[in-house]
GROMACS .gro file of C-alpha atoms in nm:
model
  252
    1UNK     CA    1   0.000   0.000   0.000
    2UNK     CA    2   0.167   0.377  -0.121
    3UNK     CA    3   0.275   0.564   0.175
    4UNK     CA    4   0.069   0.883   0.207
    5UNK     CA    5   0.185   1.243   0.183
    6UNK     CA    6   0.434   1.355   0.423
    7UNK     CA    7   0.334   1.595   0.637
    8UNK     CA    8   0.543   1.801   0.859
    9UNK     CA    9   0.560   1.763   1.247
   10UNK     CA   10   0.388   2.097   1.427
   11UNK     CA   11   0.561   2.145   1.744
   12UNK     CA   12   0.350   2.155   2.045
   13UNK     CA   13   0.400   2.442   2.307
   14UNK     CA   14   0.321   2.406   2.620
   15UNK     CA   15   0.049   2.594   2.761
   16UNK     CA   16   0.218   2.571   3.136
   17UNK     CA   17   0.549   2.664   3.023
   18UNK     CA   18   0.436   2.997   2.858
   19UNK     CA   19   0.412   3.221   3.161
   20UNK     CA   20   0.783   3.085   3.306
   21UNK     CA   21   0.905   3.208   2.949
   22UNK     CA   22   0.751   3.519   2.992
   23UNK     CA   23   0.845   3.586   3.275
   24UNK     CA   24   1.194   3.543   3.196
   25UNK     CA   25   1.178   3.726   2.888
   26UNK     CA   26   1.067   3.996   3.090
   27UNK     CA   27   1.364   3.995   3.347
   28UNK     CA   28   1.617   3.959   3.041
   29UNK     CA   29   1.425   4.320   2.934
   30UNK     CA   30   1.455   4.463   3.304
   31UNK     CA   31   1.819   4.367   3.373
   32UNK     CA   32   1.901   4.494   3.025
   33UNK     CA   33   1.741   4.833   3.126
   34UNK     CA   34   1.883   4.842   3.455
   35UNK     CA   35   2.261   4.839   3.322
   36UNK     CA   36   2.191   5.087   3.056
   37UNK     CA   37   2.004   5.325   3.310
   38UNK     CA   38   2.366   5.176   3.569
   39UNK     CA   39   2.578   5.289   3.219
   40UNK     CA   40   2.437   5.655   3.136
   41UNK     CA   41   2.434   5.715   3.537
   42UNK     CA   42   2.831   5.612   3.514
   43UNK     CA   43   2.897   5.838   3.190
   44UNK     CA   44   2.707   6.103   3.231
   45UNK     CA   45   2.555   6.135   3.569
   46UNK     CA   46   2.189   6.118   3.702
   47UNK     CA   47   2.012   6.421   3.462
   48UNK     CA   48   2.121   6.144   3.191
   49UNK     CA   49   1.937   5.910   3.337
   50UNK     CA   50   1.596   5.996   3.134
   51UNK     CA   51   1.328   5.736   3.036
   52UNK     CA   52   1.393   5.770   2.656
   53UNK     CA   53   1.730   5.778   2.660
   54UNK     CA   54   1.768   5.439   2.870
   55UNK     CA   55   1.476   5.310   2.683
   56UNK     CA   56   1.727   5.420   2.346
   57UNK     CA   57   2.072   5.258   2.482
   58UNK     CA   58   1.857   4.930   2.589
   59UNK     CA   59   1.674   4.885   2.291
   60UNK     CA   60   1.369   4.876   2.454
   61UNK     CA   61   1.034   5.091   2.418
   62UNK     CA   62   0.985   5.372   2.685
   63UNK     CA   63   0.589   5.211   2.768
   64UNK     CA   64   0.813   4.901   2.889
   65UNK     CA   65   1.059   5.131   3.114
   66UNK     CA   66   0.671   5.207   3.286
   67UNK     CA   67   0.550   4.831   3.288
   68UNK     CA   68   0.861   4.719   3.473
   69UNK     CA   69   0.959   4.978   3.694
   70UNK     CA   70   0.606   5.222   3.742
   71UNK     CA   71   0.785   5.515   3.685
   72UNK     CA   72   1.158   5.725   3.670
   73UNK     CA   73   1.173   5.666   4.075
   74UNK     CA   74   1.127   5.313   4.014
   75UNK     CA   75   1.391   5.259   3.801
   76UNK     CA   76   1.638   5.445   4.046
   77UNK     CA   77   1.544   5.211   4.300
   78UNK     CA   78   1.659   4.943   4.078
   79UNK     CA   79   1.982   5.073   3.950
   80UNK     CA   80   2.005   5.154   4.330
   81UNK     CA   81   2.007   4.767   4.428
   82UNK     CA   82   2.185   4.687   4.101
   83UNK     CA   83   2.514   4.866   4.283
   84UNK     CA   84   2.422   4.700   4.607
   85UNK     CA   85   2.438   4.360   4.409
   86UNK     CA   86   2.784   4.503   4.237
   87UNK     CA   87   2.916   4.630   4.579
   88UNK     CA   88   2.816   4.266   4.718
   89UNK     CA   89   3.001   4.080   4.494
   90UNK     CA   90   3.354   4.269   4.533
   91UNK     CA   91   3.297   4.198   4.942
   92UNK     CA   92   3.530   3.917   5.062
   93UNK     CA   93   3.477   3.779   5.372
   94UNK     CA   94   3.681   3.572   5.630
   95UNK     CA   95   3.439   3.384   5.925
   96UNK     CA   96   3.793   3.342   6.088
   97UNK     CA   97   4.029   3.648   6.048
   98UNK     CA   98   4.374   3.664   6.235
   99UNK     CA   99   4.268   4.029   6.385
  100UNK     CA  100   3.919   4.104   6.393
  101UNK     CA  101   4.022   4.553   6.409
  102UNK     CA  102   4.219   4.450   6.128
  103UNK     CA  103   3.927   4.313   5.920
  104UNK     CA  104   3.714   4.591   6.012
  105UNK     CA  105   3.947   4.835   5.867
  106UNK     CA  106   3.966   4.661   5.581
  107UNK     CA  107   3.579   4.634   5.538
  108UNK     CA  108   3.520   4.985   5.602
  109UNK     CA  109   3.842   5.070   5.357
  110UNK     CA  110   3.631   4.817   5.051
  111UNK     CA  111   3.318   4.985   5.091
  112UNK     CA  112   3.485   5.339   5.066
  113UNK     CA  113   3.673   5.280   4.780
  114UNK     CA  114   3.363   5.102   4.613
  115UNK     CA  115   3.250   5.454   4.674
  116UNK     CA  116   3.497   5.655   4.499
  117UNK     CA  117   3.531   5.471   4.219
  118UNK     CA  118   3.202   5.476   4.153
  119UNK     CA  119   3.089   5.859   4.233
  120UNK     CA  120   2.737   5.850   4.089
  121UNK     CA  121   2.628   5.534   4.124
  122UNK     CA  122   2.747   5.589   4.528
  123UNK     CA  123   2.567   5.892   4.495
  124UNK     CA  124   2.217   5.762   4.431
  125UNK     CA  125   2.271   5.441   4.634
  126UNK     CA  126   2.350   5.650   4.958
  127UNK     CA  127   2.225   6.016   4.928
  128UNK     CA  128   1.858   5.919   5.024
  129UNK     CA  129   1.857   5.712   5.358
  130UNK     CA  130   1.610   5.498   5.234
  131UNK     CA  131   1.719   5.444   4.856
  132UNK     CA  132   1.760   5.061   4.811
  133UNK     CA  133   1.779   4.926   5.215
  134UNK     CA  134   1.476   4.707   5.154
  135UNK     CA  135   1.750   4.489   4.888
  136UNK     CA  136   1.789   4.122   4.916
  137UNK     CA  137   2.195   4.279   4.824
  138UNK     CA  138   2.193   4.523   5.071
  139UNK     CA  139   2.022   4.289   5.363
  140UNK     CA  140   2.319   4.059   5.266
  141UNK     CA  141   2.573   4.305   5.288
  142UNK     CA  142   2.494   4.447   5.616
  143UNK     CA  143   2.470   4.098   5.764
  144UNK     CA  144   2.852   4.046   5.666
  145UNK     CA  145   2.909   4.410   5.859
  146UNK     CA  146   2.727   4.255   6.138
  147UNK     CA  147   2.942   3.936   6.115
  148UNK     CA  148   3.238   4.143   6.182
  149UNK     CA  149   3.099   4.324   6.481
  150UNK     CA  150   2.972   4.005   6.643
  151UNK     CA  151   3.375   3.844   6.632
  152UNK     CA  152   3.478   4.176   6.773
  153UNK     CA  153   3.226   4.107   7.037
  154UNK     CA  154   3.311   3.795   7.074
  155UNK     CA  155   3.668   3.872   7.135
  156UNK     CA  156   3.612   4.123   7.407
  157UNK     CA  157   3.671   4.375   7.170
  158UNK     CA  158   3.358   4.566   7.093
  159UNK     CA  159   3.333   4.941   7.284
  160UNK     CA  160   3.004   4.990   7.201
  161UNK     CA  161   2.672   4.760   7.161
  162UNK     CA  162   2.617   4.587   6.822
  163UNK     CA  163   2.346   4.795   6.637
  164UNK     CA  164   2.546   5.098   6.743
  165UNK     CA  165   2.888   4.972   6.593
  166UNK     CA  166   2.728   4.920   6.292
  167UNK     CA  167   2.531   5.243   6.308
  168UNK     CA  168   2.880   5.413   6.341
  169UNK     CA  169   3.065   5.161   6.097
  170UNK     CA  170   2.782   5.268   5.803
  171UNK     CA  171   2.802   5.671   5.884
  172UNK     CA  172   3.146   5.716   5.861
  173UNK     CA  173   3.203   5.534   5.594
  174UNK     CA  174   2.891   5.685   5.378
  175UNK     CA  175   3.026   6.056   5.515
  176UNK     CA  176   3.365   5.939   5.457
  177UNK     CA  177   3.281   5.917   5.051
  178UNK     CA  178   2.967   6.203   5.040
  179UNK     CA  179   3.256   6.413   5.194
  180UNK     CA  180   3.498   6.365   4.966
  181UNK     CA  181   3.304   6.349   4.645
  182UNK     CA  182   3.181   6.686   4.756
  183UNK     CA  183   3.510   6.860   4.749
  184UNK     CA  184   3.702   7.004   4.496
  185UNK     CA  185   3.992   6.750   4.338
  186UNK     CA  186   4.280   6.970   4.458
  187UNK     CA  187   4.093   6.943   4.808
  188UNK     CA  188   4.083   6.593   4.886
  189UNK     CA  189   4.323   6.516   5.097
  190UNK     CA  190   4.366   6.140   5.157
  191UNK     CA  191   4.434   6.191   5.536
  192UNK     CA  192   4.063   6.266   5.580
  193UNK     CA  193   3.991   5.923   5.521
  194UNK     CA  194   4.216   5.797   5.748
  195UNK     CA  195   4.120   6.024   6.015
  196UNK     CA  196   3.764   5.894   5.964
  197UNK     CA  197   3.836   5.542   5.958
  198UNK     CA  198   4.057   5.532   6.269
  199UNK     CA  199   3.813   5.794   6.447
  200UNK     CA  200   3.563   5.498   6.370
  201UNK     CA  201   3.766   5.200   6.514
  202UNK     CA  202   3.838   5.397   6.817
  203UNK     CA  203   3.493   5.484   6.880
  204UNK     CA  204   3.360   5.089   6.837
  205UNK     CA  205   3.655   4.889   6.971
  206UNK     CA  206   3.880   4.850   7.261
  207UNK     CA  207   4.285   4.832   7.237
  208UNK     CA  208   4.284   4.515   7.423
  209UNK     CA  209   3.994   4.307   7.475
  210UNK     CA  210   3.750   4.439   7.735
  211UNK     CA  211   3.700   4.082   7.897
  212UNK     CA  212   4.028   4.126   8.099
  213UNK     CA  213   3.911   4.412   8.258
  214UNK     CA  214   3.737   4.429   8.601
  215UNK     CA  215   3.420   4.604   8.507
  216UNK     CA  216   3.132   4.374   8.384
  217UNK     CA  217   3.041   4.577   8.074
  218UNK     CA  218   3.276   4.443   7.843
  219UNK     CA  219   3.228   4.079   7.945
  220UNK     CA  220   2.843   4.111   7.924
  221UNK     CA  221   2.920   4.221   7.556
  222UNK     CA  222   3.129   3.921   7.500
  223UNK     CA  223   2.840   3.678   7.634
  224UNK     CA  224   2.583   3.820   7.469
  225UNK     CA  225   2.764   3.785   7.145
  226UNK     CA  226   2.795   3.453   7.227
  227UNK     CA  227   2.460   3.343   7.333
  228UNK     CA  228   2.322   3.239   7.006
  229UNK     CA  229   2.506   2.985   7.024
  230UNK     CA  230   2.469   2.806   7.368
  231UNK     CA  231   2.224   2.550   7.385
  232UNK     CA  232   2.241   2.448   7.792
  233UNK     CA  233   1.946   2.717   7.831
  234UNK     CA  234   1.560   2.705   7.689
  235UNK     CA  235   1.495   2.946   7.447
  236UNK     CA  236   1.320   3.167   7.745
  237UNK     CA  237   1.588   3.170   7.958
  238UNK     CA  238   1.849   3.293   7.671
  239UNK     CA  239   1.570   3.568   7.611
  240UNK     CA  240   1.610   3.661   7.997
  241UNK     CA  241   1.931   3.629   8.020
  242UNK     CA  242   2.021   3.824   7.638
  243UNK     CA  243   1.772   4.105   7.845
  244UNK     CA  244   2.040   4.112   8.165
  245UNK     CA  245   2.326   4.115   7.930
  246UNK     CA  246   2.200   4.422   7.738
  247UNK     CA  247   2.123   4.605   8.063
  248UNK     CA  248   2.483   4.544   8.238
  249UNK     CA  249   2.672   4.612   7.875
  250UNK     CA  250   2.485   4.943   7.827
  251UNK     CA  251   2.587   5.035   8.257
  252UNK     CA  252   3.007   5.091   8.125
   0.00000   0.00000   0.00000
């Protein structure tokens, strides 16, 4: 019996998969539009940052700029945790440093020269206190700044309580770079940042750890850093005792 016609094989989509390639479709478009906004910011500063013109360097349509990002403020906010991401990634971190003061320095000396080298982009990430904090980046990064000032307090080391350390850590360092990025080039003097950053570990750390002293301030520190991690007490009693521990490090 003849074979009948041939007839070509019509590929079947499926339905289900359709949104997950739309979807990423979509946050191909975004990301695309996020480094070109991240780009004209870098070149030409933020009055280059217009709708049309990062809708014209990312090939995209200004309409979608609106669909993804609501409006102009939007898409700040995103270039915003696009350098938190960048900032992230050139962060190294060691759970086990040699000299705790030493790694803070050199945290607080990364995230300053992140700054300079990237003047605008610094600029809008840190010149409205609320640009960008909500971040999945910038939650991450301030949890390695918190992992630093929990070993200082862990080694006796840490002056003041956590949340302020790295309430003082973050200020200097932000009015470290808004400083300097505000003054003219033959005015920046490097010393300034040195001054700030050793103005900074004097104010949050000790010169020897605190637990050898008499006074029960710095040792409360020390074992409330540690508590987390101690698992003879109920989860009430480290509560109670975490509350004692604040009360006696905050009586120095």
């Amino acid at each position: 019996m003849p074979d009948g016609p041939k007839v070509d094989a019509i590929p079947v989509t499926d339905p289900a998969a359709e949104p997950e390639v739309a979807a990423d479709a979509r946050e191909v478009t975004r990301q695309r539009v996020v480094e070109a906004a991240a780009d004209l910011l870098a070149r030409d500063g933020r009055d280059a940052v217009t709708t049309r013109a990062v809708a014209a360097a990312a090939g995209a349509q200004p309409p979608a700029i609106y669909r993804l990002f609501g409006d102009k403020d939007g898409l700040l906010e995103a270039v915003a945790e696009h350098g938190y991401a960048t900032f992230l990634a050139a962060k190294h971190t060691d759970a086990h440093p040699r000299d705790p003061v030493t790694d803070l320095r050199a945290g607080w000396d990364l995230a300053v020269e992140f700054g300079l080298a990237n003047p605008e982009l610094y600029a809008l990430m840190y010149g409205e206190p609320k640009r960008g904090t909500t971040s999945a980046a910038f939650q991450a990064g301030m949890r390695i700044l918190l992992g630093r000032i929990r070993r200082l307090a862990a080694g006796g080391l840490l002056r003041v309580d956590e949340k302020l350390a790295a309430a003082l850590i973050h200020a200097t360092a932000r009015g470290a770079v808004l400083t300097w990025l505000s003054l003219p080039a033959d005015q920046r003097d490097p010393a300034l940042l040195t001054a700030m950053r050793e103005s900074m570990v004097t104010a949050v750390t000790h010169e020897k750890p605190a637990v050898r002293d008499a006074g029960p301030a710095g040792a409360a520190r020390t074992l409330r850093a540690l508590l987390p991690e101690q698992t003879a007490l109920s989860g009430a009693e480290r509560h109670l005792l975490g509350e004692w521990l604040d009360r006696l490090a905050a009586d120095d």
